PDB file of C-alpha atoms in Angstrom:
ATOM      1  CA  MET A  12      -0.425  -0.008   0.021  1.00  0.00           C
ATOM      2  CA  SER A  13       1.634   3.125  -0.809  1.00  0.00           C
ATOM      3  CA  ILE A  14       2.146   6.587   1.214  1.00  0.00           C
ATOM      4  CA  ALA A  15       0.073   8.429  -0.692  1.00  0.00           C
ATOM      5  CA  LYS A  16      -2.880   6.388  -0.749  1.00  0.00           C
ATOM      6  CA  THR A  17      -2.837   5.793   2.885  1.00  0.00           C
ATOM      7  CA  LEU A  18      -2.501   9.778   3.669  1.00  0.00           C
ATOM      8  CA  ASP A  19      -5.567  10.352   1.445  1.00  0.00           C
ATOM      9  CA  ARG A  20      -7.426   7.509   3.570  1.00  0.00           C
ATOM     10  CA  THR A  21      -6.087   9.410   6.988  1.00  0.00           C
ATOM     11  CA  ILE A  22      -6.835  13.005   5.796  1.00  0.00           C
ATOM     12  CA  SER A  23     -10.099  12.947   4.352  1.00  0.00           C
ATOM     13  CA  VAL A  24     -13.533  11.336   2.619  1.00  0.00           C
ATOM     14  CA  SER A  25     -13.196  11.306  -1.105  1.00  0.00           C
ATOM     15  CA  PRO A  26     -15.517  13.228  -3.430  1.00  0.00           C
ATOM     16  CA  GLU A  27     -16.780  10.406  -4.390  1.00  0.00           C
ATOM     17  CA  ARG A  28     -18.541   9.114  -1.148  1.00  0.00           C
ATOM     18  CA  ALA A  29     -19.932  12.532  -0.514  1.00  0.00           C
ATOM     19  CA  GLN A  30     -21.729  12.239  -3.289  1.00  0.00           C
ATOM     20  CA  GLU A  31     -23.012   8.259  -2.493  1.00  0.00           C
ATOM     21  CA  ALA A  32     -23.592  10.344   0.947  1.00  0.00           C
ATOM     22  CA  SER A  33     -26.016  12.712  -1.046  1.00  0.00           C
ATOM     23  CA  THR A  34     -27.532  10.295  -2.666  1.00  0.00           C
ATOM     24  CA  ASP A  35     -28.127   7.671  -0.245  1.00  0.00           C
ATOM     25  CA  LEU A  36     -29.649  11.049   1.748  1.00  0.00           C
ATOM     26  CA  ALA A  37     -32.164  11.196  -0.950  1.00  0.00           C
ATOM     27  CA  ILE A  38     -33.476   7.509  -0.705  1.00  0.00           C
ATOM     28  CA  VAL A  39     -33.197   7.769   3.057  1.00  0.00           C
ATOM     29  CA  ARG A  40     -35.634  10.436   3.415  1.00  0.00           C
ATOM     30  CA  ARG A  41     -37.710   8.480   0.769  1.00  0.00           C
ATOM     31  CA  VAL A  42     -38.112   5.843   3.239  1.00  0.00           C
ATOM     32  CA  GLN A  43     -38.882   7.844   6.417  1.00  0.00           C
ATOM     33  CA  GLU A  44     -41.644   9.426   4.192  1.00  0.00           C
ATOM     34  CA  GLY A  45     -43.257   6.336   3.468  1.00  0.00           C
ATOM     35  CA  ASP A  46     -41.751   4.482   0.040  1.00  0.00           C
ATOM     36  CA  VAL A  47     -40.746   1.543   2.168  1.00  0.00           C
ATOM     37  CA  ALA A  48     -39.219  -0.317  -1.110  1.00  0.00           C
ATOM     38  CA  ALA A  49     -36.797   2.649  -1.631  1.00  0.00           C
ATOM     39  CA  PHE A  50     -34.974   0.411   1.110  1.00  0.00           C
ATOM     40  CA  ASP A  51     -34.408  -2.104  -1.129  1.00  0.00           C
ATOM     41  CA  ARG A  52     -31.858  -0.144  -2.820  1.00  0.00           C
ATOM     42  CA  LEU A  53     -30.160   0.486  -0.119  1.00  0.00           C
ATOM     43  CA  ILE A  54     -29.963  -3.591   0.464  1.00  0.00           C
ATOM     44  CA  LEU A  55     -28.569  -4.146  -2.849  1.00  0.00           C
ATOM     45  CA  LYS A  56     -26.213  -1.099  -2.653  1.00  0.00           C
ATOM     46  CA  TYR A  57     -24.859  -2.456   0.364  1.00  0.00           C
ATOM     47  CA  ARG A  58     -25.520  -6.183   0.633  1.00  0.00           C
ATOM     48  CA  GLU A  59     -21.829  -7.234  -0.312  1.00  0.00           C
ATOM     49  CA  ARG A  60     -20.108  -4.425   2.108  1.00  0.00           C
ATOM     50  CA  ILE A  61     -21.780  -4.831   4.774  1.00  0.00           C
ATOM     51  CA  TYR A  62     -21.031  -8.992   4.772  1.00  0.00           C
ATOM     52  CA  SER A  63     -17.739  -8.087   3.970  1.00  0.00           C
ATOM     53  CA  VAL A  64     -17.148  -6.379   7.035  1.00  0.00           C
ATOM     54  CA  ILE A  65     -19.057  -8.535   9.109  1.00  0.00           C
ATOM     55  CA  TYR A  66     -17.871 -11.996   7.957  1.00  0.00           C
ATOM     56  CA  ASN A  67     -13.981 -10.182   8.367  1.00  0.00           C
ATOM     57  CA  LEU A  68     -14.892  -9.806  12.326  1.00  0.00           C
ATOM     58  CA  THR A  69     -16.601 -13.757  12.234  1.00  0.00           C
ATOM     59  CA  GLY A  70     -15.348 -15.740   9.815  1.00  0.00           C
ATOM     60  CA  ASN A  71     -18.615 -17.347   9.606  1.00  0.00           C
ATOM     61  CA  ARG A  72     -20.443 -17.228   6.547  1.00  0.00           C
ATOM     62  CA  GLU A  73     -23.668 -18.787   7.830  1.00  0.00           C
ATOM     63  CA  ASP A  74     -23.191 -16.374  10.763  1.00  0.00           C
ATOM     64  CA  THR A  75     -22.279 -13.422   8.896  1.00  0.00           C
ATOM     65  CA  SER A  76     -25.489 -14.451   6.486  1.00  0.00           C
ATOM     66  CA  ASP A  77     -27.460 -13.900   9.600  1.00  0.00           C
ATOM     67  CA  LEU A  78     -26.038 -11.113  10.830  1.00  0.00           C
ATOM     68  CA  THR A  79     -26.209  -9.326   7.948  1.00  0.00           C
ATOM     69  CA  GLN A  80     -29.763  -9.645   7.340  1.00  0.00           C
ATOM     70  CA  ASP A  81     -29.886  -8.868  11.695  1.00  0.00           C
ATOM     71  CA  SER A  82     -27.998  -5.220  10.732  1.00  0.00           C
ATOM     72  CA  PHE A  83     -30.102  -4.330   7.472  1.00  0.00           C
ATOM     73  CA  ILE A  84     -33.194  -5.193   9.831  1.00  0.00           C
ATOM     74  CA  LYS A  85     -32.495  -2.855  12.561  1.00  0.00           C
ATOM     75  CA  ALA A  86     -31.478  -0.363  10.193  1.00  0.00           C
ATOM     76  CA  PHE A  87     -34.486  -0.021   8.324  1.00  0.00           C
ATOM     77  CA  GLN A  88     -36.300  -0.517  11.985  1.00  0.00           C
ATOM     78  CA  SER A  89     -34.211   2.531  13.201  1.00  0.00           C
ATOM     79  CA  ILE A  90     -34.599   4.495  10.174  1.00  0.00           C
ATOM     80  CA  ASN A  91     -36.960   7.188  11.266  1.00  0.00           C
ATOM     81  CA  ARG A  92     -34.226   8.012  13.720  1.00  0.00           C
ATOM     82  CA  PHE A  93     -31.303   8.712  11.535  1.00  0.00           C
ATOM     83  CA  ARG A  94     -30.764  12.165  11.407  1.00  0.00           C
ATOM     84  CA  ALA A  95     -27.535  12.853   8.551  1.00  0.00           C
ATOM     85  CA  ASN A  96     -25.330  13.541  11.390  1.00  0.00           C
ATOM     86  CA  SER A  97     -23.517  10.942   9.370  1.00  0.00           C
ATOM     87  CA  SER A  98     -23.383   9.509   5.859  1.00  0.00           C
ATOM     88  CA  PHE A  99     -25.967   6.556   5.653  1.00  0.00           C
ATOM     89  CA  PHE A 100     -22.713   4.835   5.045  1.00  0.00           C
ATOM     90  CA  THR A 101     -20.769   5.198   8.442  1.00  0.00           C
ATOM     91  CA  TRP A 102     -24.716   4.574  10.452  1.00  0.00           C
ATOM     92  CA  LEU A 103     -25.292   1.348   8.332  1.00  0.00           C
ATOM     93  CA  TYR A 104     -21.480   0.252   9.598  1.00  0.00           C
ATOM     94  CA  ARG A 105     -21.597   1.300  13.003  1.00  0.00           C
ATOM     95  CA  ILE A 106     -25.142  -0.915  13.112  1.00  0.00           C
ATOM     96  CA  ALA A 107     -23.416  -3.948  11.398  1.00  0.00           C
ATOM     97  CA  VAL A 108     -20.424  -3.747  13.761  1.00  0.00           C
ATOM     98  CA  ASN A 109     -22.062  -3.301  16.576  1.00  0.00           C
ATOM     99  CA  THR A 110     -24.917  -6.044  15.540  1.00  0.00           C
ATOM    100  CA  THR A 111     -21.406  -8.336  15.245  1.00  0.00           C
ATOM    101  CA  LEU A 112     -19.796  -7.059  18.592  1.00  0.00           C
ATOM    102  CA  THR A 113     -22.901  -8.450  20.598  1.00  0.00           C
ATOM    103  CA  PHE A 114     -22.760 -11.476  18.626  1.00  0.00           C
ATOM    104  CA  LEU A 115     -19.186 -12.228  19.349  1.00  0.00           C
ATOM    105  CA  ARG A 116     -19.355 -11.601  23.252  1.00  0.00           C
ATOM    106  CA  LYS A 117     -22.536 -13.535  23.599  1.00  0.00           C
ATOM    107  CA  ASN A 118     -20.990 -16.791  21.819  1.00  0.00           C
ATOM    108  CA  LYS A 119     -16.700 -15.871  22.532  1.00  0.00           C
ATOM    109  CA  LEU A 120     -16.432 -16.226  19.441  1.00  0.00           C
ATOM    110  CA  ARG A 121     -13.075 -15.211  17.488  1.00  0.00           C
ATOM    111  CA  ARG A 122     -11.590 -14.013  14.095  1.00  0.00           C
ATOM    112  CA  PHE A 123      -9.237 -15.444  11.973  1.00  0.00           C
ATOM    113  CA  LEU A 124      -7.599 -12.618  10.029  1.00  0.00           C
ATOM    114  CA  SER A 125      -7.380 -13.443   5.901  1.00  0.00           C
ATOM    115  CA  PHE A 126      -3.942 -12.908   4.635  1.00  0.00           C
ATOM    116  CA  ASP A 127      -5.257 -13.452   1.061  1.00  0.00           C
ATOM    117  CA  LYS A 128      -7.724 -10.619   1.543  1.00  0.00           C
ATOM    118  CA  ILE A 129      -5.225  -8.076   3.471  1.00  0.00           C
ATOM    119  CA  ASN A 130      -3.118  -9.010   0.509  1.00  0.00           C
ATOM    120  CA  GLU A 131      -5.100  -9.909  -2.552  1.00  0.00           C
ATOM    121  CA  ASP A 132      -4.172  -6.735  -4.652  1.00  0.00           C
ATOM    122  CA  GLY A 133      -0.168  -7.868  -4.744  1.00  0.00           C
ATOM    123  CA  GLU A 134       0.790  -5.279  -2.149  1.00  0.00           C
ATOM    124  CA  SER A 135       1.160  -5.722   1.527  1.00  0.00           C
ATOM    125  CA  ALA A 136      -0.895  -4.256   4.000  1.00  0.00           C
ATOM    126  CA  GLU A 137       0.529  -1.484   6.187  1.00  0.00           C
ATOM    127  CA  VAL A 138      -0.004  -3.683   9.100  1.00  0.00           C
ATOM    128  CA  ILE A 139       2.291  -6.621   8.053  1.00  0.00           C
ATOM    129  CA  ASP A 140       4.268  -4.647   5.084  1.00  0.00           C
ATOM    130  CA  ALA A 141       7.889  -6.286   6.858  1.00  0.00           C
ATOM    131  CA  LEU A 142       6.626  -9.442   6.832  1.00  0.00           C
ATOM    132  CA  VAL A 143       6.948 -10.525   3.334  1.00  0.00           C
ATOM    133  CA  THR A 144      10.263  -8.937   2.852  1.00  0.00           C
ATOM    134  CA  LYS A 145      12.242 -12.148   4.629  1.00  0.00           C
ATOM    135  CA  SER A 146      13.534 -14.078   1.879  1.00  0.00           C
ATOM    136  CA  HIS A 147      12.663 -18.074   2.025  1.00  0.00           C
ATOM    137  CA  SER A 148      13.102 -20.377  -1.182  1.00  0.00           C
ATOM    138  CA  ASP A 149       9.727 -21.859  -0.585  1.00  0.00           C
ATOM    139  CA  ARG A 150       7.488 -19.320  -0.664  1.00  0.00           C
ATOM    140  CA  ASP A 151       4.105 -21.292  -1.278  1.00  0.00           C
ATOM    141  CA  ALA A 152       4.975 -23.222   2.694  1.00  0.00           C
ATOM    142  CA  LEU A 153       6.290 -19.341   3.915  1.00  0.00           C
ATOM    143  CA  ARG A 154       2.981 -17.946   2.808  1.00  0.00           C
ATOM    144  CA  ARG A 155       1.179 -21.013   4.408  1.00  0.00           C
ATOM    145  CA  GLU A 156       3.342 -20.388   7.803  1.00  0.00           C
ATOM    146  CA  LEU A 157       2.607 -16.740   7.905  1.00  0.00           C
ATOM    147  CA  GLN A 158      -1.212 -17.114   7.521  1.00  0.00           C
ATOM    148  CA  GLU A 159      -1.322 -19.375  10.482  1.00  0.00           C
ATOM    149  CA  LYS A 160       1.107 -16.993  12.571  1.00  0.00           C
ATOM    150  CA  LEU A 161      -0.841 -13.972  11.660  1.00  0.00           C
ATOM    151  CA  ASN A 162      -4.454 -15.872  12.708  1.00  0.00           C
ATOM    152  CA  GLU A 163      -2.661 -16.494  16.032  1.00  0.00           C
ATOM    153  CA  ALA A 164      -1.647 -13.388  16.213  1.00  0.00           C
ATOM    154  CA  PHE A 165      -4.866 -11.711  15.009  1.00  0.00           C
ATOM    155  CA  GLN A 166      -7.008 -14.084  17.578  1.00  0.00           C
ATOM    156  CA  ARG A 167      -4.713 -12.340  20.923  1.00  0.00           C
ATOM    157  CA  LEU A 168      -6.251  -8.383  19.783  1.00  0.00           C
ATOM    158  CA  SER A 169      -9.344  -6.982  21.170  1.00  0.00           C
ATOM    159  CA  PHE A 170     -12.283  -6.636  19.264  1.00  0.00           C
ATOM    160  CA  LYS A 171     -11.881  -3.220  19.207  1.00  0.00           C
ATOM    161  CA  HIS A 172      -8.502  -3.464  17.497  1.00  0.00           C
ATOM    162  CA  ARG A 173      -9.532  -6.140  15.457  1.00  0.00           C
ATOM    163  CA  THR A 174     -12.509  -4.298  13.839  1.00  0.00           C
ATOM    164  CA  VAL A 175     -10.189  -1.277  13.106  1.00  0.00           C
ATOM    165  CA  VAL A 176      -7.903  -3.448  11.706  1.00  0.00           C
ATOM    166  CA  THR A 177     -10.601  -4.594   9.057  1.00  0.00           C
ATOM    167  CA  LEU A 178     -12.114  -1.261   7.902  1.00  0.00           C
ATOM    168  CA  PHE A 179      -8.747   0.333   7.475  1.00  0.00           C
ATOM    169  CA  GLU A 180      -6.896  -2.328   5.962  1.00  0.00           C
ATOM    170  CA  ILE A 181      -9.262  -4.358   4.096  1.00  0.00           C
ATOM    171  CA  ASP A 182     -12.599  -1.861   3.708  1.00  0.00           C
ATOM    172  CA  GLN A 183      -9.725   0.545   2.981  1.00  0.00           C
ATOM    173  CA  LEU A 184     -12.041   3.402   4.988  1.00  0.00           C
ATOM    174  CA  SER A 185     -10.887   6.717   6.513  1.00  0.00           C
ATOM    175  CA  HIS A 186      -9.426   7.484   9.977  1.00  0.00           C
ATOM    176  CA  ARG A 187     -12.427   9.742  10.258  1.00  0.00           C
ATOM    177  CA  GLU A 188     -15.282   7.005   8.880  1.00  0.00           C
ATOM    178  CA  ILE A 189     -13.931   4.688  11.168  1.00  0.00           C
ATOM    179  CA  ALA A 190     -13.879   6.953  14.195  1.00  0.00           C
ATOM    180  CA  GLU A 191     -17.771   7.999  13.349  1.00  0.00           C
ATOM    181  CA  ILE A 192     -18.535   4.150  12.548  1.00  0.00           C
ATOM    182  CA  MET A 193     -16.785   3.207  16.347  1.00  0.00           C
ATOM    183  CA  GLY A 194     -17.808   6.596  18.383  1.00  0.00           C
ATOM    184  CA  CYS A 195     -14.431   7.313  19.007  1.00  0.00           C
ATOM    185  CA  SER A 196     -11.897  10.186  18.183  1.00  0.00           C
ATOM    186  CA  GLU A 197      -9.644   9.811  15.093  1.00  0.00           C
ATOM    187  CA  GLY A 198      -6.941  10.302  17.235  1.00  0.00           C
ATOM    188  CA  THR A 199      -8.019   7.075  19.350  1.00  0.00           C
ATOM    189  CA  VAL A 200      -8.507   5.094  15.296  1.00  0.00           C
ATOM    190  CA  ARG A 201      -4.812   5.925  15.235  1.00  0.00           C
ATOM    191  CA  SER A 202      -3.737   5.177  18.328  1.00  0.00           C
ATOM    192  CA  ARG A 203      -5.555   1.146  17.643  1.00  0.00           C
ATOM    193  CA  LEU A 204      -4.376   0.651  14.119  1.00  0.00           C
ATOM    194  CA  HIS A 205      -0.496   1.647  15.760  1.00  0.00           C
ATOM    195  CA  TYR A 206      -1.068  -0.952  19.020  1.00  0.00           C
ATOM    196  CA  ALA A 207      -2.313  -3.231  16.758  1.00  0.00           C
ATOM    197  CA  LYS A 208       0.517  -3.356  14.790  1.00  0.00           C
ATOM    198  CA  GLN A 209       2.821  -3.554  17.095  1.00  0.00           C
ATOM    199  CA  GLU A 210       1.273  -6.142  18.908  1.00  0.00           C
ATOM    200  CA  LEU A 211       0.788  -8.473  15.786  1.00  0.00           C
ATOM    201  CA  GLN A 212       4.943  -7.370  14.435  1.00  0.00           C
ATOM    202  CA  SER A 213       5.651  -8.397  18.193  1.00  0.00           C
ATOM    203  CA  GLN A 214       3.470 -12.228  17.882  1.00  0.00           C
ATOM    204  CA  LEU A 215       5.688 -12.001  14.413  1.00  0.00           C
ATOM    205  CA  GLN A 216       9.074 -11.001  14.987  1.00  0.00           C
ATOM    206  CA  ASP A 217      10.529 -13.995  14.025  1.00  0.00           C
ATOM    207  CA  TYR A 218       9.468 -12.977  10.526  1.00  0.00           C
ATOM    208  CA  LEU A 219      10.871  -9.781  10.596  1.00  0.00           C
ATOM    209  CA  LYS A 220      14.376 -10.592  10.751  1.00  0.00           C
TER     210      LYS A 220
END
């Protein structure tokens, strides 16, 4: 991941995201005025993204399907309380994250981070940049070993730290958006990302040599 891309996501929300928020607000207003069918457009638009963020926190497809459905049901039931203090996108993400947190606490489940997912574009994510610099004659074997060790290290992170890593590295959200979703300051988001990076590097120090 380039420094420029990281800074862009850190500093501001893109014009495209701002336009998206405006379009969403118009649809939300229609739903609030009684056009229930209009909510289907929001489901179609965000279903895959919400499914993705929940899956990266649960690692179970059946649970993810149920939680995705629950998140949209809760969003629909609460739609009249949406006041546009944030974008619909971040409001919906917050519902999904909180729904998942409640589920994980109740079931005492932990998530495995996918090395394939965070490295799918051919570039290493910021959290594990140093891992791919280690030379090894058998890259496939190293990759499998890295996946196992990364999963183990990721399990040890708290839900809050796993969530910021997921939203920043996998869902490519800005610090501002993550702060809105998690109900904290941007400084707290940066602090949690830094802590998560340090913890993962500590757990994987043998691969950083």
